[in-house]
Amino acid sequence: MAERGKDGGSGGVPTTVRGAGGLVTLEGAVAVTVALVLIVRGLLGHDQSATSGYGTAAWFGILGGGVLAAGIGLLLGKRWGRAIAVIAQLLLLPVAWSLLTDSHQPVFGTLLAVVAVGALVLLFAPPSTRWMAEEYGVDPGATRE
Protein backbone atom coordinates (compact mmCIF):
# COMPACT_ATOMS: atom_id res chain seq x y z
CA MET A 1 0.00 0.00 0.00
CA ALA A 2 1.30 3.45 -0.87
CA GLU A 3 2.26 5.74 1.93
CA ARG A 4 0.48 9.08 2.07
CA GLY A 5 2.79 12.07 2.00
CA LYS A 6 2.38 15.02 4.33
CA ASP A 7 1.40 17.16 1.34
CA GLY A 8 -1.69 15.06 0.70
CA GLY A 9 -0.63 12.93 -2.24
CA SER A 10 -0.04 9.20 -2.22
CA GLY A 11 3.63 8.32 -2.19
CA GLY A 12 4.63 11.85 -1.19
CA VAL A 13 3.32 13.53 -4.36
CA PRO A 14 1.48 16.70 -3.36
CA THR A 15 -2.11 17.24 -4.43
CA THR A 16 -0.98 20.48 -6.08
CA VAL A 17 1.23 18.49 -8.45
CA ARG A 18 -1.57 16.05 -9.19
CA GLY A 19 -4.01 18.94 -9.77
CA ALA A 20 -1.58 20.56 -12.20
CA GLY A 21 -1.14 17.18 -13.84
CA GLY A 22 -4.88 16.95 -14.37
CA LEU A 23 -5.04 20.38 -16.00
CA VAL A 24 -2.00 19.71 -18.20
CA THR A 25 -3.40 16.31 -19.19
CA LEU A 26 -6.63 18.02 -20.20
CA GLU A 27 -4.71 20.53 -22.35
CA GLY A 28 -2.76 17.76 -24.05
CA ALA A 29 -5.88 15.69 -24.65
CA VAL A 30 -7.62 18.67 -26.26
CA ALA A 31 -4.64 19.28 -28.55
CA VAL A 32 -4.46 15.62 -29.60
CA THR A 33 -8.22 15.68 -30.24
CA VAL A 34 -7.79 18.76 -32.44
CA ALA A 35 -5.08 16.90 -34.36
CA LEU A 36 -7.43 13.96 -34.95
CA VAL A 37 -10.24 16.28 -36.08
CA LEU A 38 -7.88 17.99 -38.52
CA ILE A 39 -6.81 14.64 -39.94
CA VAL A 40 -10.45 13.59 -40.44
CA ARG A 41 -11.23 16.96 -42.05
CA GLY A 42 -8.27 16.50 -44.37
CA LEU A 43 -9.36 13.00 -45.34
CA LEU A 44 -12.86 14.27 -46.07
CA GLY A 45 -11.52 17.11 -48.22
CA HIS A 46 -12.66 20.02 -46.03
CA ASP A 47 -9.29 21.79 -45.93
CA GLN A 48 -8.06 24.15 -48.63
CA SER A 49 -4.86 22.17 -49.01
CA ALA A 50 -3.73 18.82 -47.71
CA THR A 51 -0.43 20.29 -46.58
CA SER A 52 -2.15 22.85 -44.39
CA GLY A 53 -4.53 20.39 -42.76
CA TYR A 54 -2.06 17.58 -42.21
CA GLY A 55 0.76 19.92 -41.25
CA THR A 56 -1.37 21.62 -38.62
CA ALA A 57 -2.55 18.22 -37.42
CA ALA A 58 1.07 17.08 -37.06
CA TRP A 59 1.91 20.24 -35.12
CA PHE A 60 -1.01 19.77 -32.73
CA GLY A 61 -0.31 16.04 -32.43
CA ILE A 62 3.38 16.38 -31.63
CA LEU A 63 3.11 19.30 -29.22
CA GLY A 64 -0.16 18.07 -27.73
CA GLY A 65 1.31 14.61 -27.29
CA GLY A 66 4.25 16.07 -25.38
CA VAL A 67 1.95 18.10 -23.14
CA LEU A 68 -0.28 15.06 -22.62
CA ALA A 69 2.77 12.98 -21.64
CA ALA A 70 3.89 15.69 -19.19
CA GLY A 71 0.44 15.80 -17.60
CA ILE A 72 0.29 12.04 -17.22
CA GLY A 73 3.82 12.12 -15.83
CA LEU A 74 2.77 14.63 -13.18
CA LEU A 75 -0.28 12.54 -12.31
CA LEU A 76 2.07 9.58 -11.81
CA GLY A 77 4.49 11.65 -9.72
CA LYS A 78 7.25 12.02 -12.32
CA ARG A 79 9.25 15.19 -11.78
CA TRP A 80 10.30 15.53 -15.44
CA GLY A 81 6.73 16.48 -16.35
CA ARG A 82 6.93 19.76 -14.44
CA ALA A 83 9.43 21.45 -16.77
CA ILE A 84 7.41 20.59 -19.87
CA ALA A 85 4.20 21.68 -18.14
CA VAL A 86 5.65 25.04 -17.07
CA ILE A 87 6.94 25.79 -20.58
CA ALA A 88 3.60 24.79 -22.12
CA GLN A 89 1.69 27.11 -19.76
CA LEU A 90 4.02 30.01 -20.50
CA LEU A 91 3.52 29.45 -24.22
CA LEU A 92 -0.25 29.21 -23.84
CA LEU A 93 -0.59 32.57 -22.09
CA PRO A 94 0.09 34.60 -25.28
CA VAL A 95 -2.33 32.31 -27.12
CA ALA A 96 -4.99 33.12 -24.54
CA TRP A 97 -4.25 36.83 -24.95
CA SER A 98 -4.58 36.53 -28.71
CA LEU A 99 -7.91 34.76 -28.32
CA LEU A 100 -9.10 37.51 -26.01
CA THR A 101 -8.00 40.37 -28.27
CA ASP A 102 -7.19 39.85 -31.95
CA SER A 103 -9.27 36.71 -32.47
CA HIS A 104 -12.34 38.04 -30.64
CA GLN A 105 -12.90 34.70 -28.88
CA PRO A 106 -13.34 35.84 -25.26
CA VAL A 107 -14.87 32.59 -24.02
CA PHE A 108 -12.01 30.42 -25.29
CA GLY A 109 -9.41 32.99 -24.30
CA THR A 110 -10.75 33.28 -20.77
CA LEU A 111 -11.04 29.51 -20.38
CA LEU A 112 -7.49 28.95 -21.63
CA ALA A 113 -6.09 31.74 -19.44
CA VAL A 114 -7.81 30.36 -16.33
CA VAL A 115 -6.48 26.85 -16.99
CA ALA A 116 -2.93 28.02 -17.81
CA VAL A 117 -2.68 30.38 -14.83
CA GLY A 118 -4.25 27.76 -12.58
CA ALA A 119 -1.71 25.17 -13.67
CA LEU A 120 1.16 27.61 -13.09
CA VAL A 121 -0.14 28.46 -9.62
CA LEU A 122 -0.32 24.76 -8.76
CA LEU A 123 3.11 24.03 -10.27
CA PHE A 124 4.74 26.80 -8.22
CA ALA A 125 2.76 26.28 -5.01
CA PRO A 126 4.98 25.68 -1.95
CA PRO A 127 4.16 21.93 -1.71
CA SER A 128 5.06 21.49 -5.40
CA THR A 129 8.31 23.39 -5.01
CA ARG A 130 9.28 21.39 -1.92
CA TRP A 131 8.50 18.18 -3.79
CA MET A 132 10.75 19.22 -6.66
CA ALA A 133 13.54 20.23 -4.27
CA GLU A 134 13.56 16.74 -2.72
CA GLU A 135 15.08 15.42 -5.96
CA TYR A 136 18.19 17.50 -5.29
CA GLY A 137 18.57 16.47 -1.66
CA VAL A 138 17.33 19.79 -0.33
CA ASP A 139 15.85 19.49 3.14
CA PRO A 140 12.81 21.80 3.17
CA GLY A 141 12.84 21.77 6.98
CA ALA A 142 16.43 23.05 7.23
CA THR A 143 16.95 26.64 8.28
CA ARG A 144 19.54 29.07 6.98
CA GLU A 145 22.07 30.57 9.32
PDB file of N, CA and C in Angstrom, residues 12-101:
ATOM      1  N   GLY A  12       3.905  10.609  -1.374  1.00  0.00           N
ATOM      2  CA  GLY A  12       4.630  11.852  -1.192  1.00  0.00           C
ATOM      3  C   GLY A  12       4.430  12.869  -2.300  1.00  0.00           C
ATOM      4  N   VAL A  13       3.593  12.578  -3.287  1.00  0.00           N
ATOM      5  CA  VAL A  13       3.325  13.532  -4.361  1.00  0.00           C
ATOM      6  C   VAL A  13       2.209  14.464  -3.896  1.00  0.00           C
ATOM      7  N   PRO A  14       2.488  15.769  -3.852  1.00  0.00           N
ATOM      8  CA  PRO A  14       1.476  16.701  -3.357  1.00  0.00           C
ATOM      9  C   PRO A  14       0.243  16.759  -4.258  1.00  0.00           C
ATOM     10  N   THR A  15      -0.879  17.087  -3.656  1.00  0.00           N
ATOM     11  CA  THR A  15      -2.114  17.237  -4.428  1.00  0.00           C
ATOM     12  C   THR A  15      -2.009  18.394  -5.421  1.00  0.00           C
ATOM     13  N   THR A  16      -1.163  19.380  -5.127  1.00  0.00           N
ATOM     14  CA  THR A  16      -0.978  20.484  -6.077  1.00  0.00           C
ATOM     15  C   THR A  16      -0.347  19.984  -7.367  1.00  0.00           C
ATOM     16  N   VAL A  17       0.582  19.057  -7.256  1.00  0.00           N
ATOM     17  CA  VAL A  17       1.226  18.486  -8.447  1.00  0.00           C
ATOM     18  C   VAL A  17       0.211  17.653  -9.227  1.00  0.00           C
ATOM     19  N   ARG A  18      -0.563  16.866  -8.508  1.00  0.00           N
ATOM     20  CA  ARG A  18      -1.575  16.046  -9.194  1.00  0.00           C
ATOM     21  C   ARG A  18      -2.655  16.923  -9.840  1.00  0.00           C
ATOM     22  N   GLY A  19      -3.038  18.014  -9.183  1.00  0.00           N
ATOM     23  CA  GLY A  19      -4.006  18.938  -9.771  1.00  0.00           C
ATOM     24  C   GLY A  19      -3.465  19.565 -11.043  1.00  0.00           C
ATOM     25  N   ALA A  20      -2.215  20.010 -10.994  1.00  0.00           N
ATOM     26  CA  ALA A  20      -1.583  20.558 -12.196  1.00  0.00           C
ATOM     27  C   ALA A  20      -1.501  19.487 -13.276  1.00  0.00           C
ATOM     28  N   GLY A  21      -1.194  18.276 -12.877  1.00  0.00           N
ATOM     29  CA  GLY A  21      -1.140  17.175 -13.839  1.00  0.00           C
ATOM     30  C   GLY A  21      -2.470  16.952 -14.531  1.00  0.00           C
ATOM     31  N   GLY A  22      -3.546  17.083 -13.779  1.00  0.00           N
ATOM     32  CA  GLY A  22      -4.877  16.945 -14.369  1.00  0.00           C
ATOM     33  C   GLY A  22      -5.157  18.029 -15.394  1.00  0.00           C
ATOM     34  N   LEU A  23      -4.814  19.281 -15.059  1.00  0.00           N
ATOM     35  CA  LEU A  23      -5.036  20.383 -15.999  1.00  0.00           C
ATOM     36  C   LEU A  23      -4.173  20.238 -17.250  1.00  0.00           C
ATOM     37  N   VAL A  24      -2.916  19.856 -17.061  1.00  0.00           N
ATOM     38  CA  VAL A  24      -2.002  19.709 -18.199  1.00  0.00           C
ATOM     39  C   VAL A  24      -2.427  18.520 -19.062  1.00  0.00           C
ATOM     40  N   THR A  25      -2.893  17.452 -18.433  1.00  0.00           N
ATOM     41  CA  THR A  25      -3.402  16.306 -19.193  1.00  0.00           C
ATOM     42  C   THR A  25      -4.600  16.719 -20.032  1.00  0.00           C
ATOM     43  N   LEU A  26      -5.478  17.516 -19.463  1.00  0.00           N
ATOM     44  CA  LEU A  26      -6.633  18.023 -20.201  1.00  0.00           C
ATOM     45  C   LEU A  26      -6.190  18.839 -21.418  1.00  0.00           C
ATOM     46  N   GLU A  27      -5.225  19.730 -21.231  1.00  0.00           N
ATOM     47  CA  GLU A  27      -4.714  20.528 -22.346  1.00  0.00           C
ATOM     48  C   GLU A  27      -4.146  19.641 -23.447  1.00  0.00           C
ATOM     49  N   GLY A  28      -3.347  18.661 -23.061  1.00  0.00           N
ATOM     50  CA  GLY A  28      -2.760  17.762 -24.049  1.00  0.00           C
ATOM     51  C   GLY A  28      -3.810  16.938 -24.773  1.00  0.00           C
ATOM     52  N   ALA A  29      -4.814  16.481 -24.039  1.00  0.00           N
ATOM     53  CA  ALA A  29      -5.880  15.685 -24.655  1.00  0.00           C
ATOM     54  C   ALA A  29      -6.668  16.519 -25.661  1.00  0.00           C
ATOM     55  N   VAL A  30      -6.913  17.784 -25.326  1.00  0.00           N
ATOM     56  CA  VAL A  30      -7.620  18.674 -26.260  1.00  0.00           C
ATOM     57  C   VAL A  30      -6.794  18.866 -27.532  1.00  0.00           C
ATOM     58  N   ALA A  31      -5.494  19.079 -27.384  1.00  0.00           N
ATOM     59  CA  ALA A  31      -4.636  19.284 -28.549  1.00  0.00           C
ATOM     60  C   ALA A  31      -4.579  18.036 -29.429  1.00  0.00           C
ATOM     61  N   VAL A  32      -4.480  16.872 -28.825  1.00  0.00           N
ATOM     62  CA  VAL A  32      -4.459  15.616 -29.604  1.00  0.00           C
ATOM     63  C   VAL A  32      -5.805  15.417 -30.297  1.00  0.00           C
ATOM     64  N   THR A  33      -6.890  15.770 -29.625  1.00  0.00           N
ATOM     65  CA  THR A  33      -8.220  15.681 -30.240  1.00  0.00           C
ATOM     66  C   THR A  33      -8.326  16.614 -31.441  1.00  0.00           C
ATOM     67  N   VAL A  34      -7.803  17.824 -31.304  1.00  0.00           N
ATOM     68  CA  VAL A  34      -7.792  18.762 -32.438  1.00  0.00           C
ATOM     69  C   VAL A  34      -7.009  18.164 -33.592  1.00  0.00           C
ATOM     70  N   ALA A  35      -5.881  17.531 -33.311  1.00  0.00           N
ATOM     71  CA  ALA A  35      -5.084  16.897 -34.362  1.00  0.00           C
ATOM     72  C   ALA A  35      -5.903  15.828 -35.085  1.00  0.00           C
ATOM     73  N   LEU A  36      -6.619  15.015 -34.332  1.00  0.00           N
ATOM     74  CA  LEU A  36      -7.433  13.962 -34.948  1.00  0.00           C
ATOM     75  C   LEU A  36      -8.554  14.556 -35.801  1.00  0.00           C
ATOM     76  N   VAL A  37      -9.180  15.613 -35.313  1.00  0.00           N
ATOM     77  CA  VAL A  37     -10.243  16.276 -36.076  1.00  0.00           C
ATOM     78  C   VAL A  37      -9.679  16.838 -37.375  1.00  0.00           C
ATOM     79  N   LEU A  38      -8.497  17.445 -37.307  1.00  0.00           N
ATOM     80  CA  LEU A  38      -7.879  17.995 -38.517  1.00  0.00           C
ATOM     81  C   LEU A  38      -7.541  16.906 -39.521  1.00  0.00           C
ATOM     82  N   ILE A  39      -7.107  15.761 -39.041  1.00  0.00           N
ATOM     83  CA  ILE A  39      -6.813  14.640 -39.942  1.00  0.00           C
ATOM     84  C   ILE A  39      -8.095  14.177 -40.627  1.00  0.00           C
ATOM     85  N   VAL A  40      -9.160  14.016 -39.866  1.00  0.00           N
ATOM     86  CA  VAL A  40     -10.445  13.587 -40.439  1.00  0.00           C
ATOM     87  C   VAL A  40     -10.929  14.616 -41.452  1.00  0.00           C
ATOM     88  N   ARG A  41     -10.827  15.906 -41.112  1.00  0.00           N
ATOM     89  CA  ARG A  41     -11.228  16.958 -42.050  1.00  0.00           C
ATOM     90  C   ARG A  41     -10.411  16.881 -43.334  1.00  0.00           C
ATOM     91  N   GLY A  42      -9.129  16.625 -43.190  1.00  0.00           N
ATOM     92  CA  GLY A  42      -8.272  16.504 -44.367  1.00  0.00           C
ATOM     93  C   GLY A  42      -8.662  15.321 -45.233  1.00  0.00           C
ATOM     94  N   LEU A  43      -8.957  14.199 -44.588  1.00  0.00           N
ATOM     95  CA  LEU A  43      -9.358  13.004 -45.338  1.00  0.00           C
ATOM     96  C   LEU A  43     -10.689  13.202 -46.054  1.00  0.00           C
ATOM     97  N   LEU A  44     -11.547  14.015 -45.464  1.00  0.00           N
ATOM     98  CA  LEU A  44     -12.857  14.270 -46.071  1.00  0.00           C
ATOM     99  C   LEU A  44     -12.830  15.421 -47.075  1.00  0.00           C
ATOM    100  N   GLY A  45     -11.665  16.060 -47.231  1.00  0.00           N
ATOM    101  CA  GLY A  45     -11.517  17.111 -48.224  1.00  0.00           C
ATOM    102  C   GLY A  45     -12.027  18.477 -47.798  1.00  0.00           C
ATOM    103  N   HIS A  46     -12.136  18.735 -46.510  1.00  0.00           N
ATOM    104  CA  HIS A  46     -12.661  20.017 -46.027  1.00  0.00           C
ATOM    105  C   HIS A  46     -11.616  21.125 -45.970  1.00  0.00           C
ATOM    106  N   ASP A  47     -10.333  20.777 -46.005  1.00  0.00           N
ATOM    107  CA  ASP A  47      -9.294  21.794 -45.928  1.00  0.00           C
ATOM    108  C   ASP A  47      -8.948  22.313 -47.313  1.00  0.00           C
ATOM    109  N   GLN A  48      -8.422  23.537 -47.354  1.00  0.00           N
ATOM    110  CA  GLN A  48      -8.061  24.146 -48.628  1.00  0.00           C
ATOM    111  C   GLN A  48      -6.895  23.414 -49.279  1.00  0.00           C
ATOM    112  N   SER A  49      -5.971  22.947 -48.465  1.00  0.00           N
ATOM    113  CA  SER A  49      -4.858  22.172 -49.006  1.00  0.00           C
ATOM    114  C   SER A  49      -4.506  21.066 -48.014  1.00  0.00           C
ATOM    115  N   ALA A  50      -4.079  19.956 -48.561  1.00  0.00           N
ATOM    116  CA  ALA A  50      -3.729  18.815 -47.706  1.00  0.00           C
ATOM    117  C   ALA A  50      -2.548  19.161 -46.815  1.00  0.00           C
ATOM    118  N   THR A  51      -1.605  19.931 -47.355  1.00  0.00           N
ATOM    119  CA  THR A  51      -0.428  20.295 -46.577  1.00  0.00           C
ATOM    120  C   THR A  51      -0.819  21.091 -45.345  1.00  0.00           C
ATOM    121  N   SER A  52      -1.723  22.029 -45.518  1.00  0.00           N
ATOM    122  CA  SER A  52      -2.146  22.853 -44.394  1.00  0.00           C
ATOM    123  C   SER A  52      -2.849  22.018 -43.333  1.00  0.00           C
ATOM    124  N   GLY A  53      -3.790  21.199 -43.721  1.00  0.00           N
ATOM    125  CA  GLY A  53      -4.533  20.391 -42.764  1.00  0.00           C
ATOM    126  C   GLY A  53      -3.672  19.368 -42.058  1.00  0.00           C
ATOM    127  N   TYR A  54      -2.884  18.619 -42.815  1.00  0.00           N
ATOM    128  CA  TYR A  54      -2.060  17.578 -42.209  1.00  0.00           C
ATOM    129  C   TYR A  54      -0.876  18.162 -41.447  1.00  0.00           C
ATOM    130  N   GLY A  55      -0.343  19.273 -41.949  1.00  0.00           N
ATOM    131  CA  GLY A  55       0.764  19.921 -41.247  1.00  0.00           C
ATOM    132  C   GLY A  55       0.322  20.471 -39.902  1.00  0.00           C
ATOM    133  N   THR A  56      -0.839  21.108 -39.883  1.00  0.00           N
ATOM    134  CA  THR A  56      -1.374  21.621 -38.625  1.00  0.00           C
ATOM    135  C   THR A  56      -1.708  20.470 -37.687  1.00  0.00           C
ATOM    136  N   ALA A  57      -2.242  19.396 -38.241  1.00  0.00           N
ATOM    137  CA  ALA A  57      -2.548  18.217 -37.417  1.00  0.00           C
ATOM    138  C   ALA A  57      -1.271  17.645 -36.806  1.00  0.00           C
ATOM    139  N   ALA A  58      -0.201  17.583 -37.590  1.00  0.00           N
ATOM    140  CA  ALA A  58       1.071  17.078 -37.065  1.00  0.00           C
ATOM    141  C   ALA A  58       1.584  17.974 -35.942  1.00  0.00           C
ATOM    142  N   TRP A  59       1.462  19.288 -36.130  1.00  0.00           N
ATOM    143  CA  TRP A  59       1.911  20.242 -35.119  1.00  0.00           C
ATOM    144  C   TRP A  59       1.139  20.044 -33.816  1.00  0.00           C
ATOM    145  N   PHE A  60      -0.186  19.986 -33.922  1.00  0.00           N
ATOM    146  CA  PHE A  60      -1.009  19.769 -32.733  1.00  0.00           C
ATOM    147  C   PHE A  60      -0.734  18.395 -32.117  1.00  0.00           C
ATOM    148  N   GLY A  61      -0.544  17.384 -32.940  1.00  0.00           N
ATOM    149  CA  GLY A  61      -0.308  16.039 -32.433  1.00  0.00           C
ATOM    150  C   GLY A  61       1.010  15.915 -31.688  1.00  0.00           C
ATOM    151  N   ILE A  62       2.057  16.479 -32.259  1.00  0.00           N
ATOM    152  CA  ILE A  62       3.380  16.377 -31.628  1.00  0.00           C
ATOM    153  C   ILE A  62       3.433  17.189 -30.341  1.00  0.00           C
ATOM    154  N   LEU A  63       3.058  18.465 -30.427  1.00  0.00           N
ATOM    155  CA  LEU A  63       3.108  19.297 -29.223  1.00  0.00           C
ATOM    156  C   LEU A  63       2.082  18.858 -28.189  1.00  0.00           C
ATOM    157  N   GLY A  64       0.869  18.544 -28.650  1.00  0.00           N
ATOM    158  CA  GLY A  64      -0.162  18.073 -27.725  1.00  0.00           C
ATOM    159  C   GLY A  64       0.214  16.758 -27.083  1.00  0.00           C
ATOM    160  N   GLY A  65       0.857  15.888 -27.846  1.00  0.00           N
ATOM    161  CA  GLY A  65       1.308  14.615 -27.289  1.00  0.00           C
ATOM    162  C   GLY A  65       2.349  14.806 -26.194  1.00  0.00           C
ATOM    163  N   GLY A  66       3.245  15.769 -26.403  1.00  0.00           N
ATOM    164  CA  GLY A  66       4.246  16.073 -25.380  1.00  0.00           C
ATOM    165  C   GLY A  66       3.619  16.630 -24.118  1.00  0.00           C
ATOM    166  N   VAL A  67       2.647  17.525 -24.301  1.00  0.00           N
ATOM    167  CA  VAL A  67       1.950  18.104 -23.145  1.00  0.00           C
ATOM    168  C   VAL A  67       1.134  17.029 -22.439  1.00  0.00           C
ATOM    169  N   LEU A  68       0.485  16.166 -23.208  1.00  0.00           N
ATOM    170  CA  LEU A  68      -0.275  15.057 -22.621  1.00  0.00           C
ATOM    171  C   LEU A  68       0.642  14.149 -21.812  1.00  0.00           C
ATOM    172  N   ALA A  69       1.805  13.829 -22.361  1.00  0.00           N
ATOM    173  CA  ALA A  69       2.766  12.982 -21.644  1.00  0.00           C
ATOM    174  C   ALA A  69       3.224  13.653 -20.350  1.00  0.00           C
ATOM    175  N   ALA A  70       3.470  14.962 -20.398  1.00  0.00           N
ATOM    176  CA  ALA A  70       3.888  15.686 -19.194  1.00  0.00           C
ATOM    177  C   ALA A  70       2.793  15.649 -18.133  1.00  0.00           C
ATOM    178  N   GLY A  71       1.547  15.845 -18.552  1.00  0.00           N
ATOM    179  CA  GLY A  71       0.437  15.804 -17.604  1.00  0.00           C
ATOM    180  C   GLY A  71       0.288  14.436 -16.955  1.00  0.00           C
ATOM    181  N   ILE A  72       0.377  13.401 -17.765  1.00  0.00           N
ATOM    182  CA  ILE A  72       0.292  12.041 -17.221  1.00  0.00           C
ATOM    183  C   ILE A  72       1.473  11.776 -16.296  1.00  0.00           C
ATOM    184  N   GLY A  73       2.647  12.263 -16.688  1.00  0.00           N
ATOM    185  CA  GLY A  73       3.822  12.122 -15.832  1.00  0.00           C
ATOM    186  C   GLY A  73       3.608  12.762 -14.467  1.00  0.00           C
ATOM    187  N   LEU A  74       3.036  13.967 -14.456  1.00  0.00           N
ATOM    188  CA  LEU A  74       2.765  14.632 -13.180  1.00  0.00           C
ATOM    189  C   LEU A  74       1.740  13.853 -12.361  1.00  0.00           C
ATOM    190  N   LEU A  75       0.717  13.344 -13.027  1.00  0.00           N
ATOM    191  CA  LEU A  75      -0.280  12.541 -12.309  1.00  0.00           C
ATOM    192  C   LEU A  75       0.351  11.309 -11.670  1.00  0.00           C
ATOM    193  N   LEU A  76       1.379  10.770 -12.329  1.00  0.00           N
ATOM    194  CA  LEU A  76       2.069   9.583 -11.810  1.00  0.00           C
ATOM    195  C   LEU A  76       3.223   9.934 -10.870  1.00  0.00           C
ATOM    196  N   GLY A  77       3.431  11.234 -10.644  1.00  0.00           N
ATOM    197  CA  GLY A  77       4.488  11.650  -9.719  1.00  0.00           C
ATOM    198  C   GLY A  77       5.865  11.712 -10.333  1.00  0.00           C
ATOM    199  N   LYS A  78       5.964  11.909 -11.630  1.00  0.00           N
ATOM    200  CA  LYS A  78       7.253  12.023 -12.316  1.00  0.00           C
ATOM    201  C   LYS A  78       7.653  13.491 -12.384  1.00  0.00           C
ATOM    202  N   ARG A  79       8.809  13.796 -11.850  1.00  0.00           N
ATOM    203  CA  ARG A  79       9.252  15.188 -11.782  1.00  0.00           C
ATOM    204  C   ARG A  79       9.550  15.794 -13.150  1.00  0.00           C
ATOM    205  N   TRP A  80       9.951  14.995 -14.121  1.00  0.00           N
ATOM    206  CA  TRP A  80      10.297  15.527 -15.443  1.00  0.00           C
ATOM    207  C   TRP A  80       9.112  16.221 -16.101  1.00  0.00           C
ATOM    208  N   GLY A  81       7.905  15.879 -15.732  1.00  0.00           N
ATOM    209  CA  GLY A  81       6.732  16.484 -16.348  1.00  0.00           C
ATOM    210  C   GLY A  81       6.550  17.951 -15.997  1.00  0.00           C
ATOM    211  N   ARG A  82       7.134  18.377 -14.876  1.00  0.00           N
ATOM    212  CA  ARG A  82       6.932  19.764 -14.438  1.00  0.00           C
ATOM    213  C   ARG A  82       7.561  20.761 -15.400  1.00  0.00           C
ATOM    214  N   ALA A  83       8.752  20.503 -15.866  1.00  0.00           N
ATOM    215  CA  ALA A  83       9.425  21.449 -16.771  1.00  0.00           C
ATOM    216  C   ALA A  83       8.637  21.620 -18.066  1.00  0.00           C
ATOM    217  N   ILE A  84       8.196  20.520 -18.636  1.00  0.00           N
ATOM    218  CA  ILE A  84       7.411  20.590 -19.866  1.00  0.00           C
ATOM    219  C   ILE A  84       6.104  21.333 -19.605  1.00  0.00           C
ATOM    220  N   ALA A  85       5.477  21.041 -18.480  1.00  0.00           N
ATOM    221  CA  ALA A  85       4.202  21.682 -18.142  1.00  0.00           C
ATOM    222  C   ALA A  85       4.362  23.186 -17.959  1.00  0.00           C
ATOM    223  N   VAL A  86       5.427  23.605 -17.287  1.00  0.00           N
ATOM    224  CA  VAL A  86       5.650  25.044 -17.075  1.00  0.00           C
ATOM    225  C   VAL A  86       5.859  25.746 -18.414  1.00  0.00           C
ATOM    226  N   ILE A  87       6.690  25.175 -19.267  1.00  0.00           N
ATOM    227  CA  ILE A  87       6.944  25.787 -20.576  1.00  0.00           C
ATOM    228  C   ILE A  87       5.656  25.856 -21.390  1.00  0.00           C
ATOM    229  N   ALA A  88       4.869  24.797 -21.365  1.00  0.00           N
ATOM    230  CA  ALA A  88       3.605  24.791 -22.116  1.00  0.00           C
ATOM    231  C   ALA A  88       2.674  25.889 -21.624  1.00  0.00           C
ATOM    232  N   GLN A  89       2.587  26.082 -20.303  1.00  0.00           N
ATOM    233  CA  GLN A  89       1.694  27.107 -19.764  1.00  0.00           C
ATOM    234  C   GLN A  89       2.173  28.503 -20.162  1.00  0.00           C
ATOM    235  N   LEU A  90       3.473  28.713 -20.110  1.00  0.00           N
ATOM    236  CA  LEU A  90       4.021  30.015 -20.497  1.00  0.00           C
ATOM    237  C   LEU A  90       3.786  30.302 -21.976  1.00  0.00           C
ATOM    238  N   LEU A  91       3.798  29.263 -22.796  1.00  0.00           N
ATOM    239  CA  LEU A  91       3.524  29.449 -24.224  1.00  0.00           C
ATOM    240  C   LEU A  91       2.037  29.624 -24.503  1.00  0.00           C
ATOM    241  N   LEU A  92       1.191  29.080 -23.636  1.00  0.00           N
ATOM    242  CA  LEU A  92      -0.247  29.207 -23.836  1.00  0.00           C
ATOM    243  C   LEU A  92      -0.803  30.568 -23.393  1.00  0.00           C
ATOM    244  N   LEU A  93      -0.097  31.261 -22.528  1.00  0.00           N
ATOM    245  CA  LEU A  93      -0.591  32.571 -22.085  1.00  0.00           C
ATOM    246  C   LEU A  93      -0.712  33.580 -23.238  1.00  0.00           C
ATOM    247  N   PRO A  94       0.282  33.701 -24.134  1.00  0.00           N
ATOM    248  CA  PRO A  94       0.087  34.598 -25.277  1.00  0.00           C
ATOM    249  C   PRO A  94      -1.023  34.128 -26.222  1.00  0.00           C
ATOM    250  N   VAL A  95      -1.231  32.827 -26.307  1.00  0.00           N
ATOM    251  CA  VAL A  95      -2.332  32.309 -27.123  1.00  0.00           C
ATOM    252  C   VAL A  95      -3.659  32.761 -26.525  1.00  0.00           C
ATOM    253  N   ALA A  96      -3.769  32.671 -25.210  1.00  0.00           N
ATOM    254  CA  ALA A  96      -4.990  33.123 -24.538  1.00  0.00           C
ATOM    255  C   ALA A  96      -5.204  34.617 -24.777  1.00  0.00           C
ATOM    256  N   TRP A  97      -4.143  35.394 -24.705  1.00  0.00           N
ATOM    257  CA  TRP A  97      -4.247  36.830 -24.946  1.00  0.00           C
ATOM    258  C   TRP A  97      -4.719  37.100 -26.374  1.00  0.00           C
ATOM    259  N   SER A  98      -4.175  36.361 -27.307  1.00  0.00           N
ATOM    260  CA  SER A  98      -4.580  36.525 -28.708  1.00  0.00           C
ATOM    261  C   SER A  98      -6.050  36.178 -28.897  1.00  0.00           C
ATOM    262  N   LEU A  99      -6.500  35.124 -28.240  1.00  0.00           N
ATOM    263  CA  LEU A  99      -7.915  34.763 -28.323  1.00  0.00           C
ATOM    264  C   LEU A  99      -8.799  35.844 -27.721  1.00  0.00           C
ATOM    265  N   LEU A 100      -8.325  36.461 -26.666  1.00  0.00           N
ATOM    266  CA  LEU A 100      -9.100  37.513 -26.006  1.00  0.00           C
ATOM    267  C   LEU A 100      -9.144  38.804 -26.829  1.00  0.00           C
ATOM    268  N   THR A 101      -8.093  39.082 -27.576  1.00  0.00           N
ATOM    269  CA  THR A 101      -8.003  40.374 -28.265  1.00  0.00           C
ATOM    270  C   THR A 101      -8.207  40.232 -29.772  1.00  0.00           C
TER     271      THR A 101
END
